[in-house]
Coordinates of C-alpha atoms and ligand atoms in Angstrom, one line a residue:
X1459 CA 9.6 24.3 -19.4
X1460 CA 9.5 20.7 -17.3
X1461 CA 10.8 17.7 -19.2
X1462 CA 10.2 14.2 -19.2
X1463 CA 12.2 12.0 -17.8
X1464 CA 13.1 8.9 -20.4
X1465 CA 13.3 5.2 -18.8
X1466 CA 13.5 3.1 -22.2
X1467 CA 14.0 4.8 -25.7
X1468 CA 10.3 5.5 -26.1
X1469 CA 8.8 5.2 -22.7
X1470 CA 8.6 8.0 -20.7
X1471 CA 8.3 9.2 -17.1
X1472 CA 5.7 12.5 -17.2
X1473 CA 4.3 12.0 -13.0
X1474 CA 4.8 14.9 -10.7
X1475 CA 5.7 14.7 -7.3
X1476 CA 3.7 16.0 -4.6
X1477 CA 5.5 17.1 -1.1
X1478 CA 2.3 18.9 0.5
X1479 CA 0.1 16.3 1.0
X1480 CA -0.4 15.7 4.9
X1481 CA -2.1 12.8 4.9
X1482 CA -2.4 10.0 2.0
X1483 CA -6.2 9.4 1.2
X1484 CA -6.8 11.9 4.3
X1485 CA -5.7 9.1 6.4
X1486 CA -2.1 8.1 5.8
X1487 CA 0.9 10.6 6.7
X1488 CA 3.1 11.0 4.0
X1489 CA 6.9 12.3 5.5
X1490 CA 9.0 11.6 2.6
X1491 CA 5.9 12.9 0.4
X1492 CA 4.4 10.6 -3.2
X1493 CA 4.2 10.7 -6.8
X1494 CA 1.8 10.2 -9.1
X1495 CA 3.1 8.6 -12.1
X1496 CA 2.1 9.0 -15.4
X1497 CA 4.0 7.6 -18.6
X1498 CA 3.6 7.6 -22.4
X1499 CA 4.8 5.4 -25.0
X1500 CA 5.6 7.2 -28.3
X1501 CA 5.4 4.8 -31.7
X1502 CA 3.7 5.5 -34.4
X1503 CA 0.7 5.8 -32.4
X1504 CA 1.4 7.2 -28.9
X1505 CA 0.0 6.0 -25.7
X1506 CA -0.4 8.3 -22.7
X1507 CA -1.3 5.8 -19.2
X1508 CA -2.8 7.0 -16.5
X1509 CA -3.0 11.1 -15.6
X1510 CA -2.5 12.8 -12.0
X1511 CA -4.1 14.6 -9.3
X1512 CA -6.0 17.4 -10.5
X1513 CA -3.5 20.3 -8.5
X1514 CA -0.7 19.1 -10.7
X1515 CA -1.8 19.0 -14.2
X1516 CA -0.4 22.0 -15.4
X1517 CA 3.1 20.7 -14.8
X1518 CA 2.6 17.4 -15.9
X1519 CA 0.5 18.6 -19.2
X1520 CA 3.9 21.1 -19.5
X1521 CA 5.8 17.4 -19.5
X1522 CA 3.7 15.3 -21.3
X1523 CA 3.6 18.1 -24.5
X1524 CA 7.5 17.8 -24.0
X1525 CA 7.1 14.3 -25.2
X1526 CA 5.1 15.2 -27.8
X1527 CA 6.9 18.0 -29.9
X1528 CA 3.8 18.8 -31.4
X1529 CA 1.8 15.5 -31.9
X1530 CA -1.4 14.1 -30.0
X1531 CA -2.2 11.9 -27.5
X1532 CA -3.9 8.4 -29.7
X1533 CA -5.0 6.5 -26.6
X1534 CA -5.1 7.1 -23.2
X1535 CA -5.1 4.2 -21.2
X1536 CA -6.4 4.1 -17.5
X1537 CA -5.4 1.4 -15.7
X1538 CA -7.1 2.9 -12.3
X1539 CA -9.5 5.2 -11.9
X1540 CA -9.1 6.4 -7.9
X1541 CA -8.8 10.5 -8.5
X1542 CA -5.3 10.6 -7.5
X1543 CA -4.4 9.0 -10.9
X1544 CA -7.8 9.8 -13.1
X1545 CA -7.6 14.0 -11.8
X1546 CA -6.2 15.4 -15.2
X1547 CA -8.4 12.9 -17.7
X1548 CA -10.6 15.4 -18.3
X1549 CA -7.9 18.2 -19.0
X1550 CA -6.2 15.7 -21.2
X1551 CA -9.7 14.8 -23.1
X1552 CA -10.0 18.9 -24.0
X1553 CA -6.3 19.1 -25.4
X1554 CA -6.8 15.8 -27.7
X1555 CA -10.4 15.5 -28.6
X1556 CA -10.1 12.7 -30.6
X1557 CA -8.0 10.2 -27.8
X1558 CA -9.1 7.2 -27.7
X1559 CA -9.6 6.3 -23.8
X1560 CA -9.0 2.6 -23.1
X1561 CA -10.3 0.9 -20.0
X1562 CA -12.9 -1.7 -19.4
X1563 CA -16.5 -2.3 -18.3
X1564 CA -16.3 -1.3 -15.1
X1565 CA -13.5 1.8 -15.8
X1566 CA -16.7 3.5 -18.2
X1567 CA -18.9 3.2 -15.6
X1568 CA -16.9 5.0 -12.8
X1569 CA -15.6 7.8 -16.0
X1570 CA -19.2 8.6 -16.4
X1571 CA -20.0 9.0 -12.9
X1572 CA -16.8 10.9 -11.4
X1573 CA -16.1 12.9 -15.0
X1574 CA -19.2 12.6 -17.3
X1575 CA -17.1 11.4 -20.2
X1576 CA -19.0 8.7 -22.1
X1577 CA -17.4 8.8 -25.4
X1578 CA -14.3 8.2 -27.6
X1579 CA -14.1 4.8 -25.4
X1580 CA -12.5 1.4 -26.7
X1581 CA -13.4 -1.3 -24.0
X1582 CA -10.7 -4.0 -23.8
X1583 CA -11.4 -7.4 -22.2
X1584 CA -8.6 -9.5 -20.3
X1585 CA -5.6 -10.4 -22.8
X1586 CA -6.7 -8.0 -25.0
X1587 CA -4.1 -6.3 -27.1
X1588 CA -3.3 -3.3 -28.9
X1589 CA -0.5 -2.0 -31.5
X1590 CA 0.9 0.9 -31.5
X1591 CA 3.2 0.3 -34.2
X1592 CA 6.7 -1.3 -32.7
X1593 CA 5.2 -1.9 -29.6
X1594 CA 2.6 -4.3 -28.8
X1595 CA 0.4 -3.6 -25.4
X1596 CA -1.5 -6.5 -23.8
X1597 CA -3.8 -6.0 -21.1
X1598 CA -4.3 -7.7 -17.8
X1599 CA -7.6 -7.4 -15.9
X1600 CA -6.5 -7.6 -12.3
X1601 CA -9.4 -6.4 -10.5
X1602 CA -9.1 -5.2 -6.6
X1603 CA -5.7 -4.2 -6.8
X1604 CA -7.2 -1.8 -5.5
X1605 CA -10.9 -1.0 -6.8
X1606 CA -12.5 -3.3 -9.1
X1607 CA -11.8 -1.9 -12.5
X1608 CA -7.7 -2.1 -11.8
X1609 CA -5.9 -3.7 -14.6
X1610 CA -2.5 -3.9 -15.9
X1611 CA -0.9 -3.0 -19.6
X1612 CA 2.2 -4.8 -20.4
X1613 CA 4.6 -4.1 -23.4
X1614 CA 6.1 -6.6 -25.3
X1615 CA 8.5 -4.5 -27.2
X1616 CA 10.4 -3.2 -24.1
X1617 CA 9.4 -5.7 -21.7
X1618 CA 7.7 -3.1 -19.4
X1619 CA 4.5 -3.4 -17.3
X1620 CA 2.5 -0.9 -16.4
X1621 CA 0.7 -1.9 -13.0
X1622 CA -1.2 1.0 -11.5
X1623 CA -1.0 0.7 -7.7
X1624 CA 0.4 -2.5 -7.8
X1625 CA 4.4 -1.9 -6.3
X1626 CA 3.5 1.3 -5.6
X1627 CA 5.5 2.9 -2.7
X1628 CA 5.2 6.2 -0.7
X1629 CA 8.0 8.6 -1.6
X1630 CA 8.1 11.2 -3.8
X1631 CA 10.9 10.7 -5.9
X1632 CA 14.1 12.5 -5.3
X1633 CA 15.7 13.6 -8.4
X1634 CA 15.9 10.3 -10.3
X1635 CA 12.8 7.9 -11.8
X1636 CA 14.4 4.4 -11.5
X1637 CA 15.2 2.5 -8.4
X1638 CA 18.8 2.7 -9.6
X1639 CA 19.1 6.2 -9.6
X1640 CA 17.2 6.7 -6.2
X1641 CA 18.2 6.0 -2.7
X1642 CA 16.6 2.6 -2.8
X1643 CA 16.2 1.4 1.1
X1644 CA 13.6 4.5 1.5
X1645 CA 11.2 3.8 -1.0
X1646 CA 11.7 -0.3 0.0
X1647 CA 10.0 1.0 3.4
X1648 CA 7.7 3.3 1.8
X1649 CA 6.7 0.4 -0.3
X1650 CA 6.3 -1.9 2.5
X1651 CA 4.0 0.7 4.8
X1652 CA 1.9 1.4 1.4
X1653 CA 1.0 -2.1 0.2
X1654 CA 0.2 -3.1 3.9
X1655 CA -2.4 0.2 4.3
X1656 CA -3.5 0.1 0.9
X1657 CA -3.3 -2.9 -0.7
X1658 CA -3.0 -5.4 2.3
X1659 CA -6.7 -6.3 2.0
X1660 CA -6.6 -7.6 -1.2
X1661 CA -4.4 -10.8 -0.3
X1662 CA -5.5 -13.1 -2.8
X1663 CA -6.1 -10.5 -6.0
X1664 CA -3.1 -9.8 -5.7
X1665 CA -1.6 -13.7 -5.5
X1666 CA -3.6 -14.0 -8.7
X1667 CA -2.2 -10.5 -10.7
X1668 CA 1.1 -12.3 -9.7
X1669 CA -0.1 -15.8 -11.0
X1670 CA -0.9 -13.6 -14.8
X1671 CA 2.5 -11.9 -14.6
X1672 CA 4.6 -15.0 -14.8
X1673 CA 3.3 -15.4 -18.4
X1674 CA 5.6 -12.7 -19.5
X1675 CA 9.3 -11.4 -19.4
X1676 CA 9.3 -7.9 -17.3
X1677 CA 12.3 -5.7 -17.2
X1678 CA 10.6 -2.6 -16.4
X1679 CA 7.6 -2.8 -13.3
X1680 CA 6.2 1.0 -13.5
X1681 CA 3.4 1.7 -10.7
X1682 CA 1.2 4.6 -10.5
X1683 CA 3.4 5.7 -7.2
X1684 CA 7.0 5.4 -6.1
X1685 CA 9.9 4.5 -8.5
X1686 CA 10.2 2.5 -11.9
X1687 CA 11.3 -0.8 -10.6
X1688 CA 14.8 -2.7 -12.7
X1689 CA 17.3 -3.7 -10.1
X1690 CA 14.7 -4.8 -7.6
X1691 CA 12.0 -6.2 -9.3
X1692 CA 13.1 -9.5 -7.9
X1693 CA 12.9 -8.2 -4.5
X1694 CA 10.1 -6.2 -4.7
X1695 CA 7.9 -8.9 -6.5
X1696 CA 9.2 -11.6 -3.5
X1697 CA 8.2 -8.9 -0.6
X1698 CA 4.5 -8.2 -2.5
X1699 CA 4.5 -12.8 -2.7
X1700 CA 4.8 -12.8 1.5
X1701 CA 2.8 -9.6 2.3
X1702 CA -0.1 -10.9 0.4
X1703 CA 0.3 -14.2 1.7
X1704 CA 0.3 -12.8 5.1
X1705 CA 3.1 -15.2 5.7
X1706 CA 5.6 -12.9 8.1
X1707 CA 8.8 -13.0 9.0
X1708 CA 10.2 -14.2 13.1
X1709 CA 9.4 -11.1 15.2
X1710 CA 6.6 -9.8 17.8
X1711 CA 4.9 -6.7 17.8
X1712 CA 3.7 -5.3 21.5
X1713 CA 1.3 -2.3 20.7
X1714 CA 0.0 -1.0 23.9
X1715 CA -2.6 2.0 24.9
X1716 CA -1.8 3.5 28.3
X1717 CA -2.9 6.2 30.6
X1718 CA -0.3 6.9 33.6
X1719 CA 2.4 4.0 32.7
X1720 CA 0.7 1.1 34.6
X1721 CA -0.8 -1.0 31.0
X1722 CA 3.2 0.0 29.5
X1723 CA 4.8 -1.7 31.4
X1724 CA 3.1 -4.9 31.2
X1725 CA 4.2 -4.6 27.5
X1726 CA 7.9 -3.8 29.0
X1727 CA 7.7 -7.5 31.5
X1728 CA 6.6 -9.3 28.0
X1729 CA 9.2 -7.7 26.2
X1730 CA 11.5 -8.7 28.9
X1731 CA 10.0 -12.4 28.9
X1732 CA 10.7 -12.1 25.0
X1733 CA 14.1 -11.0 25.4
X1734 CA 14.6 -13.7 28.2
X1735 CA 13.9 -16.6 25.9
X1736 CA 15.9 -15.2 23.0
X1737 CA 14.0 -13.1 20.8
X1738 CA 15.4 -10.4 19.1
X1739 CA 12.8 -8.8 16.5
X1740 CA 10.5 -6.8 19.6
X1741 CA 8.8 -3.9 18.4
X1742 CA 6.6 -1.8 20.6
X1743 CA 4.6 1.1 19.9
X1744 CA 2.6 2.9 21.9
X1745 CA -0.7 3.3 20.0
X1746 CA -1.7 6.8 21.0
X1747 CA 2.2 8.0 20.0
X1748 CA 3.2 6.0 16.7
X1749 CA 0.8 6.9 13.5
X1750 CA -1.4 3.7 13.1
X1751 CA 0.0 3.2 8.9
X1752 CA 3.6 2.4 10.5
X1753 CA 2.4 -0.3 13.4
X1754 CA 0.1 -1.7 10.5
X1755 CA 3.2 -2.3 8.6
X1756 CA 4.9 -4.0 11.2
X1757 CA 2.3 -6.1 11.6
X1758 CA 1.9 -7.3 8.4
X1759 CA 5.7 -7.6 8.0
X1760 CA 5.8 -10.3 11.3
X1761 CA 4.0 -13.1 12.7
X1762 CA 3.2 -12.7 16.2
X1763 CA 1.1 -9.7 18.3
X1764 CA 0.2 -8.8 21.4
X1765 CA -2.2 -5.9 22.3
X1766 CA -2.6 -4.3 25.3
X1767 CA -5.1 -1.2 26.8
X1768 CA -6.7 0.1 29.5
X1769 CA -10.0 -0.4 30.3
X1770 CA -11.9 3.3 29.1
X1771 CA -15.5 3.9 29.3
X1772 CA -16.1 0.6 29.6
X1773 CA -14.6 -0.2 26.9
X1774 CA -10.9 -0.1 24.7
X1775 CA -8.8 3.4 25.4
X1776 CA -10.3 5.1 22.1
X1777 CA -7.1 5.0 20.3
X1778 CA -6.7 1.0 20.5
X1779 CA -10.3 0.5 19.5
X1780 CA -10.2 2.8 16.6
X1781 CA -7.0 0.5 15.8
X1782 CA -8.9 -2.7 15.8
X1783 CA -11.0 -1.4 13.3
X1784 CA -7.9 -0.5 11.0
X1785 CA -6.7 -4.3 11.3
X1786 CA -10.1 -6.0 10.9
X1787 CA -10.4 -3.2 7.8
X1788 CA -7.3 -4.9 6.2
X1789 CA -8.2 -8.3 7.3
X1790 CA -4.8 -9.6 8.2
X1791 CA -4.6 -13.1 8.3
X1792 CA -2.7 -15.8 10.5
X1793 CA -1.5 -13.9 13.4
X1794 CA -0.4 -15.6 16.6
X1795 CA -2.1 -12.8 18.8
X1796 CA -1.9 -12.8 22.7
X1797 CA -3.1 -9.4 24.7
X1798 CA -3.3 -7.8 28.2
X1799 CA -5.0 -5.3 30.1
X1800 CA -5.6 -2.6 32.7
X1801 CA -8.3 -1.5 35.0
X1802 CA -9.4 0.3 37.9
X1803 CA -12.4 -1.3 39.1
X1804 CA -14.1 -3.4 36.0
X1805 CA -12.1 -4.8 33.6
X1806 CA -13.8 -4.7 29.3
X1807 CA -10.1 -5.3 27.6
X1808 CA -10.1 -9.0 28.1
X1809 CA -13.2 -9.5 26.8
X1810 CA -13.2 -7.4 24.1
X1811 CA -9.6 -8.6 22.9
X1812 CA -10.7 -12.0 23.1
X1813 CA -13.8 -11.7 20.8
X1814 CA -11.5 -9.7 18.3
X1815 CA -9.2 -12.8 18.4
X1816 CA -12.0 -15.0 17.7
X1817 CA -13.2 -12.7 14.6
X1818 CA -10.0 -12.2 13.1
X1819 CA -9.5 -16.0 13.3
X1820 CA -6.0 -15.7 15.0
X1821 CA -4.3 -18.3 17.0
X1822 CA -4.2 -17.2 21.1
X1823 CA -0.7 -17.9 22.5
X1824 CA -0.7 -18.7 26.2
X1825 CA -2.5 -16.8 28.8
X1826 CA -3.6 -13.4 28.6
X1827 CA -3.0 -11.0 31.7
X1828 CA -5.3 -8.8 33.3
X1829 CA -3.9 -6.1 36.3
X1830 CA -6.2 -4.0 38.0
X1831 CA -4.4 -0.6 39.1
X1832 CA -0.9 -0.8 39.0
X1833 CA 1.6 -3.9 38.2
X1834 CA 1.9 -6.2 40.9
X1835 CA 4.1 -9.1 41.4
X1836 CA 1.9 -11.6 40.4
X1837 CA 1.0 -10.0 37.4
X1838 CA 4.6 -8.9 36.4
X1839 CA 5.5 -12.7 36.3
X1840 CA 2.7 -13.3 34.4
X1841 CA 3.7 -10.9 31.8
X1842 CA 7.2 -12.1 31.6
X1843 CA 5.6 -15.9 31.5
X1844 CA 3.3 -14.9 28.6
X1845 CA 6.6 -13.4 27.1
X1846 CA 8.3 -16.9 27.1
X1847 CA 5.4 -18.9 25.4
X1848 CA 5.2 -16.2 22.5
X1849 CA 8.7 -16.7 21.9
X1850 CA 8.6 -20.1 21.7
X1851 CA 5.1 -20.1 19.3
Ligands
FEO1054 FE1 -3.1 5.7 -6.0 FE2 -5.7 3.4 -5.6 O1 -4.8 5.0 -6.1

């Protein structure tokens, strides 16, 4: 009954969507939902690459034997193994016996372990190639983009690559496959929030996956999530160049943890300072409110921070610690970073924001401020102060 959706000729678009996931990877709210793409290319050899999560494989195997009309699957290529995209192998291995799976060294080790499939394997190296008739596949190794065994297919017959997470964006997609047919600014914010909380680790694997695509012409870019990129590939492959880079754009993110108001509004006073000396990009989020995936994003799209929190426990208020350990996990490089912080009779913030400074390697812009109870004079100038010299950095 469910049809593929055609993007070229003979590639087609056989991912489902899925709108009840809560939370990506258990972690990640997804409110516009994701897809997991699958596609086949059909020659006179047909190439299925990648599968979907397990829950879905009786729609998609419904779409994929649309394709078919009555032939098999010849190879089945997996470009990543995470179980969101490897689910249905195993389904797809007992319909077509005799599929050829296609992956590399470190791909056969993880099907063994997560599906016990050890055979009807053909291990390709980097530049390796394939025909399947017309079309001519080339594979890229492009390891940690995002686990080790990641890798790339490209075809040379219709100029389409086949990048597993790579460009992937949250979103499941609404009626259409390619970004020309969708409501594009969505999945362009979706795509921002899931490089920066997936890939954003992976900085410089993914600089060099963008060094081996400049060897070839790409009309099509089709990621494992999100929408077949044509009209924005330009865009999409100059926003995944600064993201990696950690370069971002003019603009200051404030994200504060607060009690009873006192630690918010020394983030308000900065703000103000900000405001004061001209700066118009000020984002602030309070930490315990705003889902850490969207301040992440913000952070990795601009180039200064400033943190703030109460002293708790003698330590960081529980949310701001726990997000610490979200930015150190995603190791984002080259912010200018300034912070504040609260207390009631000993103060742990400055000292703890300080040594996070130091391990994450970020520039401190002028001169932290530390209140105890509420904001006093002295301190509110402070605040507004600090503002000023992180609009000027
Ligand atoms: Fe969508 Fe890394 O899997």
């Amino acid at each position: 009954m469910f049809k593929a959706k055609s993007i070229t000729n003979d590639i087609y678009y056989v991912g489902v969507n899925d709108r009840q996931k809560l939370m990506f990877e258990n972690q990640i709210p997804l409110p516009f939902g994701v897809s997991y793409n699958s596609y086949v290319i059909v020659d006179e050899k047909i190439a299925l690459i990648d599968t979907v999560e397990i829950p879905f494989a009786e729609i998609y195997i419904d779409k994929l034997l649309d394709v078919l009309r009555g032939r098999s699957v010849d190879y089945l290529i997996i470009n990543h193994m995470e179980p969101d995209h490897s689910g249905s192998i195993r389904a797809i291995k007992r319909l077509f016996p005799d599929v050829k799976i296609i992956g590399n060294a470190r791909t056969f080790k993880m099907l063994a372990g997560y599906y016990g499939i050890e055979d009807g394997l053909m291990e390709v190296t980097d530049g390796s190639t394939i025909s399947l008739g017309k079309h001519e596949l080339k594979f890229f190794l492009t390891p940690m983009i995002h686990w080790p065994e990641t890798m790339m297919t490209y075809d040379a017959s219709d100029k389409a690559i086949f990048t597993g997470d790579a460009f992937g964006a949250f979103g499941a997609l609404d009626g259409g496959v390619v970004d020309a047919d969708l409501m594009v600014n969505k999945y362009l914010d979706e795509f921002d929030r899931y490089f920066s909380n997936i890939a954003g680790k992976y900085g410089s694997p993914v600089q060099k996956a963008l060094e081996k695509m400049h060897s070839v012409q790409i009309d099509y870019i089709c990621p494992t999530h999100g929408p077949v990129w044509r009209e924005q590939i330009p865009k999409i492959i100059d926003m995944t160049n600064s993201l990696s880079r950690y370069e971002g754009k003019r603009g200051v993110v404030i994200v504060y943890a607060s009690m009873y108001g006192n630690t918010e509004q020394m983030a308000e006073a900065i703000a103000e300072g900000l405001s004061e000396s001209g700066e118009k990009n000020i984002m602030i989020y309070d930490v315990a409110k705003t889902d850490a995936s969207f301040i992440l994003t913000d952070i990795f799209r601009y180039d200064r921070l400033v943190m703030g929190s109460p002293t708790y426990n003698n330590g960081l208020f529980p949310e701001m610690a726990s997000f610490l350990l979200k930015i150190e996990n995603r190791d984002i490089k080259h912010r200018k970073f300034s912070y504040f912080g609260s207390s009631t009779w000993s103060n742990a913030t400055m000292r703890i924001f300080a040594a996070f400074a130091e391990k994450m390697k970020w520039e401190v812009i002028g001169t932290a401020v530390e209140e105890q109870q509420s904001l006093k004079e002295n301190a509110y100038k402070a605040c507004i102060a600090l503002g000023k010299e992180l609009a000027k950095a």
